[in-house]
Amino acid sequence: MDWGTLQGVLGGVNKHSTSIGKIWLTVLFIFRIMILVVAAERVWGDEQQDFVCNTLQPGCRNVCYDHFFPISHIRLWALQLIFVSTPALLVAMHVAYTRHEKKRRFRNGEKIDIEELKNEKIHIRGPLWWTYTSSIFFRIVFEAIFMYVFYYMYDGYQMPRLVKCDAWPCPNTVDCFVSRPTEKTTFTIFMLAVSGICMMLNLAELCYLVIKICMKESRKTT
Amino acid sequence: MSWAFLRDLLSGVNKYSTGIGRIWVAVVFIFRLLVYVAAAENIWKHEHDEFECNIKQPGCENVCFDHFFPVSHIRLWALQLIMVSTPSLLVVFHVAYRENREKRHNQKLYRNPGKIDGGLLCTYLISLILKTGLEIVFLVLFYKLYDGFKIPRLVKCDIKPCPNTVDCYISKPTEKMIFLYFLVATSSLCIILNLSELSYLIFKYSIKCYLKRHMKKQQ
């Protein structure tokens, strides 16, 4: 049980997405989930062991680490990915519900081709349009929230080499050194850039859907 | 043998659930199981190594850690996930029993073995009650064992062989607390979903029963 299950679920959603949605999904899998699992987790793997403070006072290191890293970058990214992927499930549930209704009508005697039902490409119109658009809107909101949380919690996106700590039981102000600050800054900026790209893809998809429906409405009235 | 087994189990349960039941399965997969495996497990990974006491006395750290963490949060979380998913097996077993019975008697005994009615409804309701009960039991256990849902930075320990009262420092207390609150929030959400499903089913079938009796009276 790991990111593979999420991949399986989201892969199912892929069939009912627009082209931009498919690009978004690819970016999510390759540049975010895969990078997180294959690279970022190793970089942050030894973060507390290699967090070193210039004191022998027992407990000072633990307290300083906890003070400067209330929640690790890697955990925030994992939560961000989970929250950002979840709205797509709304679409999957809506599609499953529509299929279920059609099957029920088939069982009650209406003539529906079962083979066609299984392979049917569900078009994004009517109630599904609203579900799909809300899911994109929530994705954008969650991305923005997490980007802000990162900025607020870590005072920008740079990982400092040295932090000065004077939390009890550290006797005075003590120098503490973060492990691999440059590598962590690089990955933080990379993940930030990819988040930005995903957000722009979502905005483009939202605009595309809205324009498409407006054009359809105007064609109906003329 | 790993969490994949639980995942396959829950996927099987999904077929015989109501709409709210499916939402419950999605919440358990994504906000509990996936968060556990992808994030929470790593926070508690080195909790014993990183637990530090202000003393050189051998054995003191071990004894203090054991005193303050009889069962680690992460193990309780895992047990909770397993226990809470298991009552759904009752429904799967009952459906398998129905299908077996049809095969043995070689005739159609039920309109649809997977439809929630009659005996299967009772089994489903029992599984919902068990799930809710177990969730509440584990939340109370967390609360009682750890004196609320707080994780302090510092604990004072004076158990033998520690010579006096010794300061011991827990690693990553803020991060652990955040995820503990996340656990409590998702557990509560699951309890609410289970209770709504229970009320919905009881309401639906009471109305059905009442209408049936009403129609019989008219005839």
XYZ file of C-alpha atoms in Angstrom:
441
model
C 0.000 0.000 0.000
C 1.652 3.161 -1.105
C 1.433 5.762 -3.789
C 0.739 2.930 -6.283
C -2.859 2.676 -5.079
C -3.396 6.398 -5.552
C -1.900 6.011 -9.006
C -4.364 3.199 -9.784
C -7.333 5.280 -8.674
C -6.246 8.415 -10.505
C -5.417 6.434 -13.623
C -9.088 5.512 -13.790
C -10.012 9.193 -13.687
C -7.701 9.820 -16.653
C -10.254 8.416 -19.097
C -12.797 11.109 -18.303
C -10.441 14.074 -18.205
C -9.802 16.739 -20.789
C -6.396 16.814 -22.536
C -5.121 19.433 -20.113
C -6.331 17.205 -17.273
C -4.297 14.346 -18.681
C -1.190 16.519 -18.870
C -1.795 17.593 -15.257
C -2.026 13.984 -14.171
C 1.230 13.114 -15.961
C 3.044 16.055 -14.354
C 1.647 14.993 -10.956
C 2.856 11.414 -11.301
C 6.258 11.996 -12.824
C 7.443 15.303 -11.467
C 5.865 15.211 -8.047
C 5.043 11.760 -6.714
C 7.959 10.008 -8.367
C 10.478 12.721 -7.430
C 9.123 12.663 -3.870
C 9.516 8.916 -3.495
C 12.739 8.414 -5.414
C 14.752 11.474 -4.463
C 13.276 13.856 -1.919
C 12.636 11.216 0.730
C 16.360 10.275 0.698
C 17.471 13.878 1.036
C 15.293 14.413 4.108
C 15.838 10.886 5.397
C 18.537 11.711 7.921
C 17.316 15.166 8.814
C 17.168 14.788 12.573
C 20.221 12.554 12.954
C 22.390 14.990 11.061
C 20.959 18.115 12.675
C 23.895 19.098 14.845
C 24.039 21.724 17.593
C 27.151 23.245 19.076
C 26.444 22.018 22.602
C 26.711 18.832 24.612
C 23.558 19.648 26.612
C 21.248 16.631 26.213
C 17.839 17.544 24.854
C 18.935 20.830 23.289
C 19.167 19.315 19.802
C 15.699 17.711 20.038
C 14.103 20.907 21.227
C 15.809 23.100 18.637
C 14.925 20.732 15.814
C 11.309 20.672 16.926
C 11.266 24.470 17.151
C 12.635 25.097 13.663
C 10.877 22.210 11.872
C 7.376 21.842 13.376
C 6.400 19.739 10.399
C 8.966 18.419 7.953
C 8.916 19.497 4.269
C 8.579 15.922 3.172
C 5.427 15.362 5.231
C 3.899 18.611 4.003
C 4.521 17.519 0.403
C 2.957 14.122 1.035
C -0.139 15.801 2.521
C -0.217 18.320 -0.350
C -0.159 15.530 -2.921
C -2.906 13.624 -1.138
C -5.150 16.673 -0.801
C -4.546 17.840 -4.359
C -5.350 14.384 -5.797
C -8.534 13.905 -3.793
C -10.884 16.203 -5.784
C -10.310 13.970 -8.822
C -12.035 11.239 -6.840
C -15.232 13.294 -6.833
C -15.247 12.962 -10.607
C -14.574 9.210 -10.397
C -17.455 8.815 -7.928
C -19.825 10.825 -10.147
C -18.939 8.713 -13.185
C -19.404 5.493 -11.172
C -22.781 6.773 -9.959
C -23.898 7.596 -13.537
C -22.866 4.115 -14.706
C -24.696 2.551 -11.752
C -27.879 4.440 -12.663
C -27.641 3.275 -16.277
C -27.148 -0.326 -15.136
C -30.206 -0.018 -12.885
C -32.269 1.255 -15.805
C -30.997 -1.657 -17.902
C -32.064 -4.123 -15.207
C -35.504 -2.502 -15.058
C -36.006 -3.321 -18.690
C -34.749 -0.381 -20.702
C -32.699 -1.249 -23.742
C -29.079 -0.237 -23.187
C -26.086 -1.826 -24.835
C -23.992 -3.288 -22.001
C -20.787 -3.412 -24.024
C -21.151 0.212 -25.009
C -21.771 1.105 -21.356
C -18.488 -0.435 -20.252
C -16.339 1.338 -22.841
C -18.352 4.515 -22.968
C -16.403 7.748 -22.850
C -18.440 9.938 -20.565
C -18.607 13.450 -21.937
C -18.169 16.333 -19.586
C -21.553 17.989 -19.715
C -24.492 18.673 -17.455
C -24.024 17.738 -13.747
C -20.641 16.138 -14.512
C -19.405 19.528 -15.789
C -20.184 21.054 -12.400
C -18.474 18.217 -10.522
C -15.418 18.415 -12.766
C -15.169 22.207 -12.520
C -15.545 22.131 -8.708
C -12.824 19.514 -8.485
C -10.443 21.737 -10.473
C -11.373 24.721 -8.303
C -10.638 22.768 -5.109
C -7.327 21.588 -6.542
C -6.267 25.188 -7.148
C -7.355 26.197 -3.657
C -5.447 23.340 -1.978
C -2.290 24.053 -3.997
C -2.432 27.726 -3.022
C -3.041 26.912 0.644
C -0.088 24.555 0.835
C 2.235 26.958 -0.978
C 1.262 29.649 1.510
C 1.735 27.294 4.481
C 5.250 26.480 3.267
C 6.072 30.154 2.869
C 4.635 31.084 6.255
C 6.150 28.214 8.208
C 9.665 28.390 6.819
C 9.917 32.115 6.219
C 10.448 31.764 2.491
C 11.609 28.818 0.462
C 15.265 28.743 1.399
C 16.777 26.285 3.844
C 19.326 28.052 6.069
C 22.699 26.459 6.856
C 22.728 27.736 10.395
C 19.948 28.470 12.853
C 20.436 30.128 16.224
C 18.482 28.490 19.007
C 17.896 29.525 22.610
C 14.972 27.317 23.635
C 15.244 25.665 27.043
C 17.296 23.504 27.947
C 19.914 25.048 25.661
C 22.101 27.037 28.074
C 22.609 30.118 25.849
C 22.065 30.924 22.221
C 23.405 27.890 20.437
C 24.420 27.411 16.784
C 22.612 24.541 15.105
C 23.504 23.304 11.638
C 20.972 21.883 9.211
C 22.084 18.907 7.107
C 22.250 19.289 3.272
C 20.761 22.792 3.105
C 21.634 23.429 -0.556
C 20.185 20.121 -1.756
C 17.036 20.732 0.276
C 16.688 24.266 -1.101
C 17.073 22.901 -4.643
C 14.326 20.347 -4.131
C 12.076 22.865 -2.393
C 12.357 25.247 -5.341
C 11.818 22.387 -7.779
C 8.645 21.238 -6.008
C 7.474 24.844 -5.805
C 8.014 25.300 -9.561
C 6.116 22.105 -10.371
C 3.273 23.172 -8.022
C 3.153 26.453 -9.931
C 3.005 24.622 -13.264
C 0.198 22.385 -11.972
C -1.705 25.412 -10.765
C -1.378 27.076 -14.175
C -2.532 23.890 -15.913
C -5.571 23.796 -13.610
C -6.363 27.467 -14.323
C -6.027 26.855 -18.071
C -8.338 23.839 -17.824
C -10.877 25.877 -15.841
C -10.840 28.664 -18.457
C -11.129 26.112 -21.266
C -14.187 24.467 -19.674
C -15.900 27.787 -18.988
C -15.249 29.094 -22.515
C -16.435 25.811 -24.044
C -19.729 25.887 -22.152
C -20.287 29.596 -22.962
C -19.738 28.929 -26.679
C -22.139 25.989 -26.541
C -24.807 28.124 -24.859
C -24.365 30.921 -27.395
C -24.647 28.394 -30.266
C -27.880 27.047 -28.757
C -29.483 30.492 -28.495
C -28.524 31.498 -32.116
C 1.717 -9.609 3.677
C 1.298 -5.938 4.051
C -1.217 -3.160 3.816
C -1.976 -4.275 0.248
C -4.011 -7.104 1.760
C -6.199 -4.620 3.628
C -6.558 -2.587 0.472
C -7.785 -5.623 -1.520
C -10.144 -6.542 1.304
C -11.699 -3.100 1.394
C -12.026 -3.047 -2.407
C -14.045 -6.262 -2.134
C -16.281 -4.680 0.505
C -16.921 -1.689 -1.736
C -19.170 -3.747 -4.022
C -21.764 -4.437 -1.323
C -21.786 -1.022 0.305
C -24.205 1.852 0.109
C -23.078 5.240 -1.257
C -22.054 6.466 2.201
C -20.199 3.181 2.729
C -18.145 3.871 -0.390
C -17.267 7.337 0.853
C -16.159 5.693 4.116
C -13.900 3.291 2.190
C -12.393 6.217 0.244
C -11.744 8.181 3.453
C -10.101 5.151 5.100
C -7.877 4.489 2.066
C -6.766 7.975 1.328
C -6.859 9.974 4.521
C -5.937 7.207 6.940
C -4.064 4.360 5.274
C -2.168 6.394 2.687
C -1.276 9.156 5.169
C -0.086 6.458 7.610
C 2.154 4.741 5.074
C 3.396 7.800 3.198
C 3.926 10.210 6.061
C 3.199 9.165 9.633
C 5.277 5.965 9.772
C 8.502 7.863 9.090
C 7.926 10.349 11.881
C 7.838 7.646 14.542
C 10.563 5.551 12.886
C 13.472 6.453 15.171
C 11.465 7.537 18.194
C 13.448 5.395 20.629
C 16.877 6.390 19.281
C 15.979 10.058 19.323
C 14.504 9.968 22.835
C 17.187 11.638 24.902
C 17.557 11.941 28.666
C 19.844 14.352 30.493
C 21.814 11.570 32.176
C 24.562 9.061 31.444
C 23.149 6.323 33.720
C 22.762 3.170 31.569
C 19.224 1.848 31.391
C 17.584 5.098 32.479
C 16.577 6.130 28.951
C 15.125 2.699 28.189
C 13.113 2.603 31.366
C 11.782 6.136 30.944
C 10.814 5.563 27.312
C 8.983 2.396 28.258
C 7.183 4.204 31.068
C 5.969 7.111 28.949
C 5.199 5.118 25.774
C 3.751 1.709 26.783
C 2.385 1.263 23.279
C 3.661 3.636 20.620
C 1.152 5.951 18.894
C 1.995 4.521 15.517
C 1.263 0.954 16.616
C -2.068 1.981 18.090
C -2.848 3.741 14.812
C -2.055 0.578 12.824
C -4.160 -1.581 15.161
C -7.017 0.889 14.868
C -6.910 0.733 11.059
C -6.955 -3.070 11.064
C -9.715 -3.409 13.685
C -11.915 -0.813 12.081
C -11.724 -2.417 8.633
C -12.424 -5.948 9.847
C -16.185 -5.787 10.624
C -16.783 -5.221 6.913
C -15.660 -8.832 6.425
C -18.904 -9.974 8.061
C -20.806 -8.595 5.084
C -18.467 -10.285 2.591
C -18.823 -13.616 4.419
C -22.608 -13.348 4.513
C -22.813 -12.665 0.772
C -20.470 -15.616 0.098
C -22.693 -17.793 2.321
C -25.777 -16.753 0.328
C -24.080 -17.516 -2.975
C -22.913 -20.879 -1.648
C -26.407 -21.748 -0.536
C -27.793 -20.943 -3.975
C -25.162 -23.189 -5.564
C -25.878 -26.057 -3.168
C -29.636 -25.984 -3.695
C -29.090 -25.292 -7.381
C -31.906 -22.754 -7.526
C -32.344 -19.021 -7.239
C -33.114 -18.408 -3.543
C -32.436 -14.669 -3.517
C -33.338 -12.001 -6.030
C -29.797 -10.672 -5.730
C -27.367 -12.178 -3.170
C -25.489 -8.880 -2.911
C -28.513 -6.684 -2.220
C -28.823 -5.381 1.327
C -32.104 -6.859 2.598
C -33.320 -9.338 5.202
C -30.463 -11.101 6.975
C -27.789 -9.179 5.094
C -29.260 -5.916 6.375
C -28.837 -7.149 9.965
C -25.257 -8.173 9.258
C -24.548 -4.795 7.649
C -26.037 -2.901 10.591
C -24.036 -5.019 13.057
C -20.838 -4.326 11.114
C -21.579 -0.577 11.215
C -22.186 -0.671 14.972
C -18.966 -2.646 15.522
C -16.957 -0.236 13.363
C -18.258 2.788 15.268
C -17.709 1.090 18.620
C -14.123 0.168 17.791
C -13.335 3.691 16.569
C -14.630 5.147 19.848
C -12.728 2.546 21.904
C -9.452 3.437 20.209
C -10.002 7.178 20.554
C -10.688 6.736 24.269
C -7.607 4.512 24.558
C -5.433 7.187 22.939
C -6.904 9.806 25.246
C -6.455 7.754 28.417
C -2.979 6.370 27.642
C -1.465 9.700 26.680
C -3.382 12.109 28.894
C -5.208 13.867 26.105
C -3.880 14.232 22.583
C -0.851 16.293 23.552
C 2.769 15.282 23.155
C 5.069 17.274 25.466
C 8.594 18.287 24.514
C 9.907 17.361 27.919
C 8.943 14.654 30.399
C 10.340 14.286 33.909
C 11.276 10.743 34.862
C 12.333 9.310 38.234
C 12.081 5.552 37.831
C 14.910 3.234 38.889
C 17.757 3.158 37.755
C 17.506 6.925 37.122
C 19.197 8.407 40.208
C 16.925 11.496 40.584
C 14.256 13.212 38.582
C 15.696 13.381 35.098
C 14.681 15.516 32.117
C 13.870 13.462 29.035
C 13.225 15.011 25.641
C 10.859 13.562 23.064
C 11.810 13.918 19.393
C 9.573 15.813 16.929
C 6.710 16.444 19.383
C 5.009 19.133 17.284
C 4.962 17.028 14.121
C 3.672 14.024 16.062
C 0.942 16.132 17.628
C -0.173 17.484 14.233
C -0.532 13.975 12.854
C -2.270 12.800 16.023
C -4.865 15.533 15.573
C -5.197 14.478 11.940
C -5.868 10.923 13.133
C -8.509 12.111 15.592
C -10.180 14.262 12.920
C -10.357 11.413 10.376
C -11.582 8.961 13.044
C -14.347 11.380 14.002
C -15.256 11.834 10.346
C -15.503 8.061 9.961
C -17.680 7.820 13.083
C -20.024 10.480 11.640
C -20.163 8.642 8.292
C -20.954 5.345 10.018
C -23.691 6.902 12.165
C -25.262 8.617 9.118
C -25.205 5.345 7.192
C -26.812 3.573 10.160
C -29.599 6.175 10.434
C -30.125 6.211 6.671
C -30.509 2.411 6.474
C -32.790 2.197 9.517
C -34.932 5.036 8.172
C -35.104 3.591 4.653
C -36.121 0.125 5.758
C -38.591 1.338 8.373
C -40.369 3.325 5.656
C -40.316 0.282 3.378
C -41.755 -1.948 6.131
C -44.423 0.595 7.006
C -45.490 0.989 3.369
C -45.673 -2.775 2.901
C -47.896 -3.149 5.952
C -50.032 -0.213 4.850
C -50.571 -1.807 1.417
C -51.411 -5.193 2.990
C -54.016 -3.519 5.204
C -55.583 -1.862 2.174
C -55.837 -5.267 0.419
